[in-house]
Short mmCIF file of C-alpha atoms and ligand atoms in Angstrom, two decimals:
data_model
loop_
_atom_site.label_atom_id
_atom_site.label_comp_id
_atom_site.label_asym_id
_atom_site.label_seq_id
_atom_site.Cartn_x
_atom_site.Cartn_y
_atom_site.Cartn_z
CA MET A 1006 7.23 5.11 -34.52
CA THR A 1007 5.63 1.95 -34.46
CA PHE A 1008 6.96 -1.61 -33.39
CA GLN A 1009 6.73 -2.62 -37.38
CA ASP A 1010 9.42 0.49 -37.87
CA LEU A 1011 11.77 -1.51 -35.66
CA LYS A 1012 12.02 -4.60 -37.83
CA LEU A 1013 11.24 -6.97 -35.30
CA GLU A 1014 10.67 -10.46 -35.85
CA SER A 1015 6.96 -11.34 -36.99
CA PRO A 1016 6.45 -13.48 -33.64
CA LEU A 1017 7.36 -10.67 -31.71
CA LEU A 1018 5.13 -8.24 -33.59
CA LYS A 1019 2.24 -10.79 -33.12
CA ALA A 1020 2.60 -11.16 -29.52
CA LEU A 1021 2.99 -7.21 -29.15
CA GLU A 1022 -0.12 -6.83 -31.04
CA LYS A 1023 -1.87 -9.32 -28.99
CA GLN A 1024 -0.68 -7.38 -25.51
CA GLY A 1025 -2.47 -4.14 -27.37
CA TYR A 1026 0.79 -2.30 -27.57
CA THR A 1027 0.11 -0.04 -30.47
CA GLN A 1028 3.29 2.29 -29.96
CA PRO A 1029 6.56 1.89 -28.17
CA THR A 1030 6.96 3.76 -25.20
CA PRO A 1031 9.91 6.51 -25.15
CA ILE A 1032 12.53 4.20 -23.53
CA GLN A 1033 11.51 1.67 -25.87
CA GLU A 1034 11.67 3.78 -29.01
CA GLN A 1035 15.20 4.68 -27.94
CA ALA A 1036 16.76 1.54 -26.70
CA ILE A 1037 15.63 -0.97 -29.14
CA PRO A 1038 17.56 0.18 -31.83
CA ILE A 1039 20.56 0.18 -29.80
CA LEU A 1040 20.05 -3.03 -28.49
CA LEU A 1041 19.34 -4.33 -31.88
CA ALA A 1042 22.47 -3.11 -33.22
CA GLY A 1043 24.37 -4.97 -30.60
CA HIS A 1044 25.74 -2.30 -28.12
CA ASP A 1045 25.92 -2.07 -24.69
CA LEU A 1046 23.34 0.13 -22.83
CA LEU A 1047 23.01 2.17 -19.60
CA GLY A 1048 18.93 2.64 -19.28
CA VAL A 1049 18.49 5.36 -16.78
CA ALA A 1050 14.83 4.52 -16.20
CA GLN A 1051 12.21 2.98 -13.59
CA THR A 1052 9.84 0.41 -13.63
CA GLY A 1053 6.55 1.59 -15.27
CA THR A 1054 8.10 3.28 -18.07
CA GLY A 1055 8.01 0.12 -20.23
CA LYS A 1056 11.52 -1.05 -19.47
CA THR A 1057 10.87 -4.68 -19.35
CA ALA A 1058 9.74 -4.99 -23.04
CA ALA A 1059 12.75 -2.56 -23.88
CA PHE A 1060 15.32 -5.03 -22.94
CA ALA A 1061 13.16 -8.40 -23.28
CA ILE A 1062 12.07 -7.82 -26.84
CA PRO A 1063 15.58 -7.09 -28.17
CA ILE A 1064 16.65 -10.10 -26.60
CA LEU A 1065 14.11 -12.09 -27.95
CA ASN A 1066 14.55 -10.82 -31.37
CA HIS A 1067 18.35 -11.73 -31.05
CA LEU A 1068 17.67 -15.17 -29.92
CA LEU A 1069 14.89 -15.75 -32.50
CA LYS A 1070 17.56 -14.72 -35.51
CA GLU A 1071 20.36 -16.69 -34.22
CA LYS A 1072 18.09 -19.85 -34.66
CA ASN A 1073 20.90 -22.00 -33.08
CA THR A 1074 19.15 -23.67 -30.52
CA PRO A 1075 20.44 -26.84 -30.13
CA GLN A 1076 18.08 -29.82 -30.69
CA GLY A 1077 19.20 -31.27 -27.51
CA LYS A 1078 19.17 -29.38 -24.10
CA ARG A 1079 18.60 -25.63 -24.00
CA ILE A 1080 21.56 -23.70 -22.32
CA ILE A 1081 21.05 -19.95 -20.87
CA LYS A 1082 21.72 -17.53 -23.62
CA ALA A 1083 20.29 -14.59 -21.65
CA LEU A 1084 20.30 -13.78 -18.14
CA VAL A 1085 18.21 -10.83 -16.16
CA VAL A 1086 19.15 -10.16 -12.64
CA THR A 1087 16.63 -8.23 -10.58
CA PRO A 1088 16.22 -7.21 -6.98
CA THR A 1089 13.18 -8.58 -5.84
CA ARG A 1090 10.95 -11.92 -6.22
CA GLU A 1091 7.81 -10.07 -7.29
CA LEU A 1092 9.89 -8.19 -10.13
CA ALA A 1093 11.34 -11.19 -11.29
CA ILE A 1094 8.15 -13.15 -11.69
CA GLN A 1095 6.77 -10.06 -13.41
CA ILE A 1096 9.59 -10.11 -15.98
CA ALA A 1097 9.38 -13.86 -16.66
CA ASP A 1098 5.85 -13.60 -17.30
CA ASN A 1099 6.53 -10.83 -19.93
CA PHE A 1100 9.22 -12.70 -21.53
CA THR A 1101 6.78 -15.32 -21.75
CA ALA A 1102 3.89 -13.20 -22.89
CA TYR A 1103 6.21 -11.30 -25.33
CA GLY A 1104 7.63 -14.90 -26.68
CA GLN A 1105 4.35 -16.77 -26.92
CA TYR A 1106 4.74 -17.36 -30.53
CA THR A 1107 8.32 -18.80 -30.27
CA GLN A 1108 9.86 -21.52 -29.37
CA LEU A 1109 12.07 -20.06 -26.53
CA ARG A 1110 11.61 -20.74 -22.83
CA ASN A 1111 12.36 -18.99 -19.80
CA THR A 1112 12.35 -19.72 -16.17
CA VAL A 1113 12.67 -17.53 -12.80
CA ILE A 1114 14.57 -18.31 -9.60
CA PHE A 1115 14.37 -16.67 -6.40
CA GLY A 1116 14.75 -16.90 -2.89
CA GLY A 1117 12.43 -17.67 0.18
CA VAL A 1118 11.16 -21.12 -1.39
CA LYS A 1119 12.59 -24.53 -1.57
CA GLN A 1120 15.11 -24.98 -4.87
CA ALA A 1121 14.07 -28.03 -6.09
CA GLN A 1122 11.26 -27.22 -8.37
CA GLN A 1123 13.55 -24.32 -9.80
CA VAL A 1124 16.52 -26.87 -9.95
CA THR A 1125 14.31 -29.11 -11.99
CA ARG A 1126 13.28 -26.59 -14.42
CA LEU A 1127 17.07 -25.33 -14.89
CA LYS A 1128 18.09 -29.11 -15.53
CA GLN A 1129 15.18 -29.55 -18.29
CA GLY A 1130 16.66 -26.49 -19.87
CA VAL A 1131 15.91 -22.92 -20.64
CA ASP A 1132 16.89 -19.92 -22.88
CA ILE A 1133 16.38 -17.20 -20.73
CA LEU A 1134 16.90 -17.23 -16.91
CA VAL A 1135 15.32 -14.32 -14.71
CA ALA A 1136 16.75 -14.44 -11.04
CA THR A 1137 17.10 -12.64 -7.88
CA PRO A 1138 20.96 -12.66 -6.91
CA GLY A 1139 21.12 -14.43 -3.68
CA ARG A 1140 19.22 -17.30 -5.33
CA LEU A 1141 21.28 -17.16 -8.45
CA LEU A 1142 24.52 -17.00 -6.76
CA ASP A 1143 23.83 -19.72 -4.46
CA LEU A 1144 22.69 -22.11 -7.53
CA MET A 1145 25.78 -21.12 -9.67
CA ASN A 1146 27.90 -22.15 -6.71
CA GLN A 1147 25.73 -25.46 -6.37
CA GLY A 1148 26.82 -26.05 -9.91
CA TYR A 1149 23.30 -26.06 -11.43
CA ILE A 1150 23.81 -23.04 -13.88
CA SER A 1151 26.27 -23.06 -16.81
CA PHE A 1152 26.92 -19.41 -18.76
CA ARG A 1153 28.95 -21.10 -21.23
CA ASP A 1154 26.49 -19.76 -23.82
CA LEU A 1155 25.55 -16.79 -22.14
CA LYS A 1156 25.31 -13.82 -24.69
CA TYR A 1157 22.57 -11.61 -22.77
CA VAL A 1158 22.99 -10.14 -19.36
CA VAL A 1159 20.76 -7.42 -17.94
CA LEU A 1160 21.36 -5.94 -14.66
CA ASP A 1161 17.76 -4.69 -13.40
CA GLU A 1162 17.09 -2.01 -10.71
CA ALA A 1163 20.68 -1.71 -9.93
CA ASP A 1164 20.13 1.31 -7.40
CA GLN A 1165 17.48 -1.07 -5.58
CA MET A 1166 20.00 -4.00 -5.40
CA LEU A 1167 22.50 -2.02 -3.48
CA ASP A 1168 19.69 -0.64 -0.99
CA MET A 1169 18.70 -4.03 -0.48
CA GLY A 1170 22.50 -4.83 0.36
CA PHE A 1171 22.99 -7.15 -3.03
CA ILE A 1172 25.84 -5.22 -4.11
CA HIS A 1173 28.33 -8.00 -3.33
CA ASP A 1174 26.44 -10.81 -4.84
CA VAL A 1175 26.15 -8.69 -7.75
CA LYS A 1176 29.80 -8.26 -8.40
CA LYS A 1177 30.45 -11.99 -7.85
CA ILE A 1178 27.82 -12.53 -10.57
CA ILE A 1179 29.46 -10.15 -13.05
CA ALA A 1180 32.78 -11.66 -12.29
CA LYS A 1181 31.91 -14.80 -13.34
CA LEU A 1182 29.95 -13.68 -16.76
CA PRO A 1183 31.64 -14.56 -20.03
CA PRO A 1184 33.58 -11.76 -21.44
CA LYS A 1185 31.95 -11.88 -24.85
CA ARG A 1186 28.59 -10.67 -23.95
CA GLN A 1187 26.12 -7.98 -24.69
CA SER A 1188 25.30 -5.87 -21.37
CA LEU A 1189 22.34 -3.78 -20.27
CA PHE A 1190 22.16 -2.08 -17.17
CA PHE A 1191 19.08 -0.51 -15.40
CA SER A 1192 18.84 1.85 -12.75
CA ALA A 1193 16.40 4.84 -11.73
CA THR A 1194 19.28 6.78 -9.96
CA MET A 1195 22.74 6.75 -10.74
CA PRO A 1196 24.61 7.42 -7.37
CA LYS A 1197 28.45 7.10 -7.45
CA THR A 1198 28.57 3.20 -6.65
CA ILE A 1199 25.87 2.45 -9.24
CA VAL A 1200 28.42 4.50 -11.89
CA GLU A 1201 31.26 2.08 -10.55
CA LEU A 1202 29.11 -1.08 -10.93
CA SER A 1203 28.18 -0.02 -14.27
CA GLN A 1204 31.38 0.61 -15.23
CA LYS A 1205 32.42 -3.05 -14.14
CA MET A 1206 29.54 -4.43 -16.31
CA LEU A 1207 29.37 -2.38 -19.51
CA GLY A 1208 31.60 -2.25 -22.57
CA ALA A 1209 31.62 0.96 -24.54
CA PHE A 1210 27.91 1.23 -23.93
CA GLU A 1211 24.91 4.03 -24.98
CA ARG A 1212 22.82 5.74 -22.63
CA VAL A 1213 19.19 6.12 -22.59
CA THR A 1214 18.00 8.50 -19.77
CA ILE A 1215 13.74 8.76 -19.39
CA LYS A 1216 13.31 11.25 -16.76
CA PRO A 1217 10.93 10.52 -13.61
CA GLU A 1218 9.12 13.67 -14.12
CA GLN A 1219 8.70 12.39 -18.08
CA ALA A 1220 7.40 9.18 -16.45
CA THR A 1221 4.91 10.31 -14.05
CA ALA A 1222 4.07 13.82 -13.61
CA GLU A 1223 2.37 14.06 -16.69
CA LYS A 1224 0.52 11.17 -16.46
CA VAL A 1225 -0.39 10.73 -12.96
CA GLU A 1226 -2.98 12.94 -11.55
CA GLN A 1227 -1.59 13.87 -8.01
CA GLY A 1228 -3.19 15.46 -4.71
CA VAL A 1229 -2.01 15.73 -1.07
CA TYR A 1230 -3.99 15.74 2.07
CA PHE A 1231 -3.02 17.21 5.33
CA VAL A 1232 -3.72 15.05 8.04
CA SER A 1233 -2.94 14.37 11.16
CA LYS A 1234 -1.05 10.57 12.29
CA LYS A 1235 -4.16 10.14 14.49
CA ASN A 1236 -6.69 10.61 11.91
CA LYS A 1237 -4.85 9.04 8.64
CA PRO A 1238 -6.60 5.55 9.38
CA LYS A 1239 -10.18 7.41 9.29
CA LEU A 1240 -9.51 9.28 6.03
CA LEU A 1241 -8.28 6.39 4.41
CA ALA A 1242 -11.35 4.27 5.29
CA HIS A 1243 -13.39 7.20 4.16
CA LEU A 1244 -11.42 7.20 0.76
CA LEU A 1245 -11.72 3.61 0.04
CA GLU A 1246 -15.39 3.59 0.96
CA GLN A 1247 -15.82 5.93 -1.53
CA ARG A 1248 -13.97 3.85 -4.60
CA LYS A 1249 -15.30 0.34 -3.54
CA ASN A 1250 -14.98 -1.12 -7.05
CA ASP A 1251 -11.36 0.37 -7.87
CA SER A 1252 -8.00 -1.46 -7.15
CA VAL A 1253 -5.94 0.64 -4.65
CA LEU A 1254 -2.33 0.31 -3.65
CA VAL A 1255 -1.55 1.76 -0.01
CA PHE A 1256 1.98 2.55 0.26
CA SER A 1257 3.40 2.11 4.16
CA ARG A 1258 6.53 3.01 5.10
CA THR A 1259 7.63 0.24 7.37
CA LYS A 1260 6.30 -3.40 7.75
CA HIS A 1261 5.05 -2.95 10.89
CA GLY A 1262 2.97 0.10 9.91
CA ALA A 1263 1.55 -1.95 6.59
CA ASN A 1264 0.19 -4.51 9.34
CA LYS A 1265 -1.21 -1.94 11.50
CA ILE A 1266 -3.15 -0.40 8.37
CA VAL A 1267 -4.66 -4.00 7.67
CA LYS A 1268 -5.62 -4.24 11.12
CA THR A 1269 -7.70 -0.76 11.04
CA LEU A 1270 -9.10 -1.33 7.73
CA ASP A 1271 -10.48 -4.58 8.96
CA GLN A 1272 -12.08 -2.73 12.13
CA ALA A 1273 -14.10 -0.48 9.52
CA HIS A 1274 -14.89 -3.99 7.47
CA ILE A 1275 -12.59 -3.16 4.63
CA LYS A 1276 -10.84 -6.07 3.20
CA SER A 1277 -6.80 -5.64 2.75
CA ALA A 1278 -3.85 -7.60 2.88
CA ALA A 1279 -0.53 -6.68 3.11
CA ILE A 1280 2.83 -7.50 1.55
CA HIS A 1281 6.44 -7.03 2.75
CA GLY A 1282 9.39 -8.87 3.68
CA ASN A 1283 8.11 -10.39 6.74
CA LYS A 1284 5.67 -12.34 4.86
CA SER A 1285 6.31 -15.67 3.46
CA GLN A 1286 6.66 -15.76 -0.37
CA ASN A 1287 3.51 -17.98 -0.61
CA MET A 1288 1.41 -15.21 1.61
CA ARG A 1289 3.16 -12.68 -0.82
CA GLN A 1290 2.31 -14.53 -3.87
CA LYS A 1291 -1.30 -15.11 -2.85
CA ALA A 1292 -2.11 -11.58 -1.96
CA LEU A 1293 -0.41 -10.25 -5.20
CA GLY A 1294 -2.84 -12.91 -7.11
CA ALA A 1295 -5.83 -11.99 -5.62
CA PHE A 1296 -5.04 -8.26 -6.03
CA LYS A 1297 -4.25 -9.17 -9.62
CA ASP A 1298 -7.36 -10.63 -10.36
CA GLY A 1299 -9.52 -8.41 -8.77
CA SER A 1300 -10.80 -10.25 -5.93
CA LEU A 1301 -8.79 -8.01 -3.25
CA LYS A 1302 -9.48 -4.54 -4.04
CA VAL A 1303 -7.08 -3.17 -1.29
CA LEU A 1304 -3.08 -4.30 -1.02
CA VAL A 1305 -0.88 -2.44 1.54
CA ALA A 1306 2.72 -2.71 0.67
CA THR A 1307 5.91 -1.41 1.60
CA ASP A 1308 8.43 -0.03 -0.89
CA ILE A 1309 10.58 -3.12 -1.53
CA ALA A 1310 7.87 -5.28 -1.82
CA ALA A 1311 5.83 -3.17 -4.33
CA ARG A 1312 8.67 -3.16 -6.84
CA GLY A 1313 7.35 -5.98 -9.02
CA ILE A 1314 3.51 -4.89 -8.80
CA ASP A 1315 2.01 -4.27 -12.44
CA VAL A 1316 -1.68 -4.43 -12.14
CA ASP A 1317 -3.38 -3.09 -15.45
CA GLU A 1318 -6.38 -1.67 -13.35
CA LEU A 1319 -4.65 0.15 -10.94
CA ALA A 1320 -6.82 3.21 -10.38
CA LEU A 1321 -5.29 4.76 -7.09
CA VAL A 1322 -2.42 4.75 -5.26
CA ILE A 1323 -2.46 5.72 -1.61
CA ASN A 1324 0.90 6.92 0.35
CA TYR A 1325 -0.38 6.92 3.65
CA ASP A 1326 3.31 7.67 4.76
CA LEU A 1327 5.16 10.17 2.37
CA PRO A 1328 8.47 8.62 1.83
CA ASN A 1329 11.96 9.94 2.83
CA VAL A 1330 13.31 9.71 -0.14
CA SER A 1331 11.71 11.41 -3.15
CA GLU A 1332 12.76 9.12 -5.92
CA THR A 1333 10.64 6.50 -3.82
CA TYR A 1334 7.51 8.86 -4.31
CA VAL A 1335 8.12 8.70 -8.11
CA HIS A 1336 8.38 4.96 -8.04
CA ARG A 1337 5.18 4.57 -5.94
CA ILE A 1338 3.04 6.73 -8.01
CA GLY A 1339 4.43 4.90 -11.22
CA ARG A 1340 2.57 1.92 -9.90
CA THR A 1341 -0.42 3.53 -11.45
CA GLY A 1342 -0.42 5.40 -14.77
CA ARG A 1343 1.41 2.56 -16.43
CA ALA A 1344 2.73 2.84 -19.64
CA ASN A 1345 -0.48 4.47 -21.46
CA ALA A 1346 -2.74 4.51 -18.82
CA SER A 1347 -3.60 7.44 -16.61
CA GLY A 1348 -3.97 7.07 -12.90
CA ILE A 1349 -4.25 9.20 -9.57
CA ALA A 1350 -1.99 8.99 -6.53
CA LEU A 1351 -3.05 10.71 -3.37
CA SER A 1352 -0.62 11.44 -0.53
CA PHE A 1353 -1.37 11.91 3.38
CA CYS A 1354 0.81 14.33 4.93
CA MET A 1355 1.27 15.05 8.60
CA GLY A 1356 3.26 17.90 10.45
CA GLU A 1357 6.33 16.03 10.59
CA GLU A 1358 6.19 14.94 6.99
CA ARG A 1359 6.30 18.34 5.17
CA PRO A 1360 10.09 18.81 4.67
CA TYR A 1361 9.35 15.18 2.85
CA LEU A 1362 6.84 16.87 0.36
CA LYS A 1363 8.98 19.73 -0.31
CA ASP A 1364 11.75 17.48 -1.54
CA ILE A 1365 9.21 15.59 -3.69
CA GLU A 1366 8.05 18.84 -5.26
CA LYS A 1367 11.42 20.24 -5.66
CA LEU A 1368 12.51 16.51 -7.54
CA ILE A 1369 9.20 16.43 -9.67
CA LYS A 1370 9.35 20.17 -10.31
CA GLN A 1371 5.62 20.60 -9.58
CA GLN A 1372 3.59 21.21 -6.69
CA VAL A 1373 1.36 18.50 -5.79
CA PRO A 1374 -2.08 20.04 -6.01
CA ARG A 1375 -3.53 20.30 -2.67
CA MET A 1376 -6.67 18.26 -2.06
CA GLY A 1377 -7.92 20.87 0.72
CA GLU A 1378 -10.73 20.21 3.25
CA HIS A 1379 -11.64 16.81 4.45
CA PRO A 1380 -13.99 15.56 7.16
CA PHE A 1381 -11.02 14.75 9.35
CA MET A 1382 -9.37 17.92 9.23
CA GLU A 1383 -7.93 19.16 12.63
CA GLY A 1384 -6.75 22.82 13.58
CA ALA A 1385 -2.97 21.75 12.77
CA ASP A 1386 -3.80 20.36 9.31
CA LEU A 1387 -5.82 23.89 8.74
CA VAL A 1388 -2.66 25.36 9.73
CA GLU A 1389 -0.52 23.55 7.34
CA GLU A 1390 -2.81 24.05 4.51
CA LYS A 1391 -2.98 27.67 5.09
CA ALA A 1392 0.83 28.15 5.81
CA ASP A 1393 1.19 26.36 2.69
CA SER A 1394 -1.10 28.66 0.57
CA ASP A 1395 0.85 31.57 2.10
CA THR A 1396 4.04 30.23 1.20
CA SER A 1397 4.27 28.26 -1.72
CA LYS A 1398 2.22 31.25 -3.31
CA PRO A 1399 0.79 29.39 -6.87
CA ARG A 1400 -1.33 31.51 -8.86
CA PRO A 1401 -4.81 31.74 -7.35
CA ASN A 1402 -6.49 30.76 -10.33
CA GLN A 1403 -4.45 28.12 -11.11
CA ARG A 1404 -4.27 26.59 -7.72
CA ASN A 1405 -7.95 26.45 -7.48
CA ARG A 1406 -8.66 25.19 -10.99
CA SER A 1407 -5.88 22.23 -10.45
CA ARG A 1408 -7.68 21.54 -7.06
CA ASN A 1409 -11.35 21.64 -8.57
CA ASN A 1410 -9.98 19.57 -11.66
CA ASN A 1411 -8.85 16.76 -9.45
CA ARG A 1412 -12.05 16.95 -7.43
CA ASN A 1413 -14.10 16.65 -10.34
CA ASN A 1414 -11.96 13.55 -11.87
CA HIS A 1415 -12.22 11.81 -8.44
CA ARG A 1416 -15.90 12.31 -8.39
CA ASN A 1417 -16.16 11.08 -12.07
CA ARG A 1418 -14.21 7.89 -11.05
CA ASN A 1419 -16.54 7.26 -8.31
CA LYS A 1420 -19.58 7.01 -10.54
P1 AMP B 360 7.40 -1.95 -17.25
O1 AMP B 360 8.14 -0.32 -17.01
O2 AMP B 360 8.33 -2.72 -17.69
O3 AMP B 360 7.11 -2.53 -15.58
O4 AMP B 360 5.79 -1.62 -17.91
C1 AMP B 360 5.15 -1.07 -17.44
C2 AMP B 360 3.64 -1.29 -18.06
O5 AMP B 360 3.59 -0.69 -19.29
C3 AMP B 360 3.45 -3.07 -18.19
O6 AMP B 360 2.30 -3.04 -17.74
C4 AMP B 360 3.75 -3.30 -19.69
O7 AMP B 360 2.88 -3.97 -19.93
C5 AMP B 360 2.98 -1.85 -20.25
N1 AMP B 360 3.75 -1.71 -21.30
C6 AMP B 360 5.28 -1.55 -21.75
N2 AMP B 360 5.24 -1.22 -22.79
C7 AMP B 360 3.89 -1.03 -23.47
C8 AMP B 360 3.58 -0.55 -24.55
N3 AMP B 360 4.48 -0.11 -25.93
N4 AMP B 360 2.41 -0.11 -24.81
C9 AMP B 360 1.47 -0.34 -23.87
N5 AMP B 360 1.92 -0.85 -22.92
C10 AMP B 360 3.24 -0.77 -22.58
#
């Protein structure tokens, strides 16, 4: 299937061509026709699958076809609510890119910064508003936002909204939406609370599910190192030394941990920056900007802060800590190998993290290839490695092959 087959308006086709998108991703292929036909949609999918375009393109297409933009002030016709600032900025950027040959305007609002500029842009008038829930509710309550002409509403990353404690804000926002609208609801997972929330928001809906395994395991080359807590900094510095020219995203489970990683890398003369909730919005934007333009090669992030990171040339993701929630692993490794690209995700696993690795492998239904010996291996790690080969019993040839493949590929990338 091509984008032409989807019968999109020509300014959108032109923009997609300019983006270098040749083919719709699976979620786009499934969701776009449903949305163009005007149905509500429940999308069980995560970032990295092409989800943003899957909802942005049909919304832009509808707005273009309606051609009823009044000559005077623009009024919000489409609203996207998403949990993090980074994700909000990313989505708005995508709307700008896909809508670059149209007259449609978007803006983005989020907390942590002064509201004046955002209010000015709202007063100037926009067709599409991308927002995080807290600031949206705040500006709604102050009377700066009218839903009078609102027709398209997207709730993005609903499970993350729940994790971040936004559920009440989201319910309040849903309660204010005009009844006649097309609703889109996206979540990577569907726990009970999220199912209930989706029922509140959606009318009769169609469902599209893109499984994490489809989205990641096939495209991302994975590997795990057994390493003690003490030796993790050394192994990280060692791997980064080998990849001086690659953009590497390092995941830390905690904010404190992220700061510590930056400090130890600094001691090894490797420049990096951390982004997490305790950093000011300006510092986060600065670090993210430098990472995106390639001037900063190593970014250390917590899971929440990393949600909106979309870097084309992201060669490598390193899980400095293994996440205790398996789905998070899938989110993380989805930062590399976006859409049509392939990437590498390497994880550090210390003794206490072994159960997390087991859970992850259960979820992705595959064994993460063992990277074998490394210069910082100690007795306990060797025992882990050995115990692993005794218990999980992959076929010996297959195991060696996958390990060698990984090594060779990594080597090639270093050239
Ligand atoms: P998303 O899941 O929306 O965050 O998108 C992940 C990445 O895939 C982004 O970098 C998009 O620009 C890119 N992308 C989305 N759709 C396509 C497509 N059809 N072809 C190639 N890249 C795409």
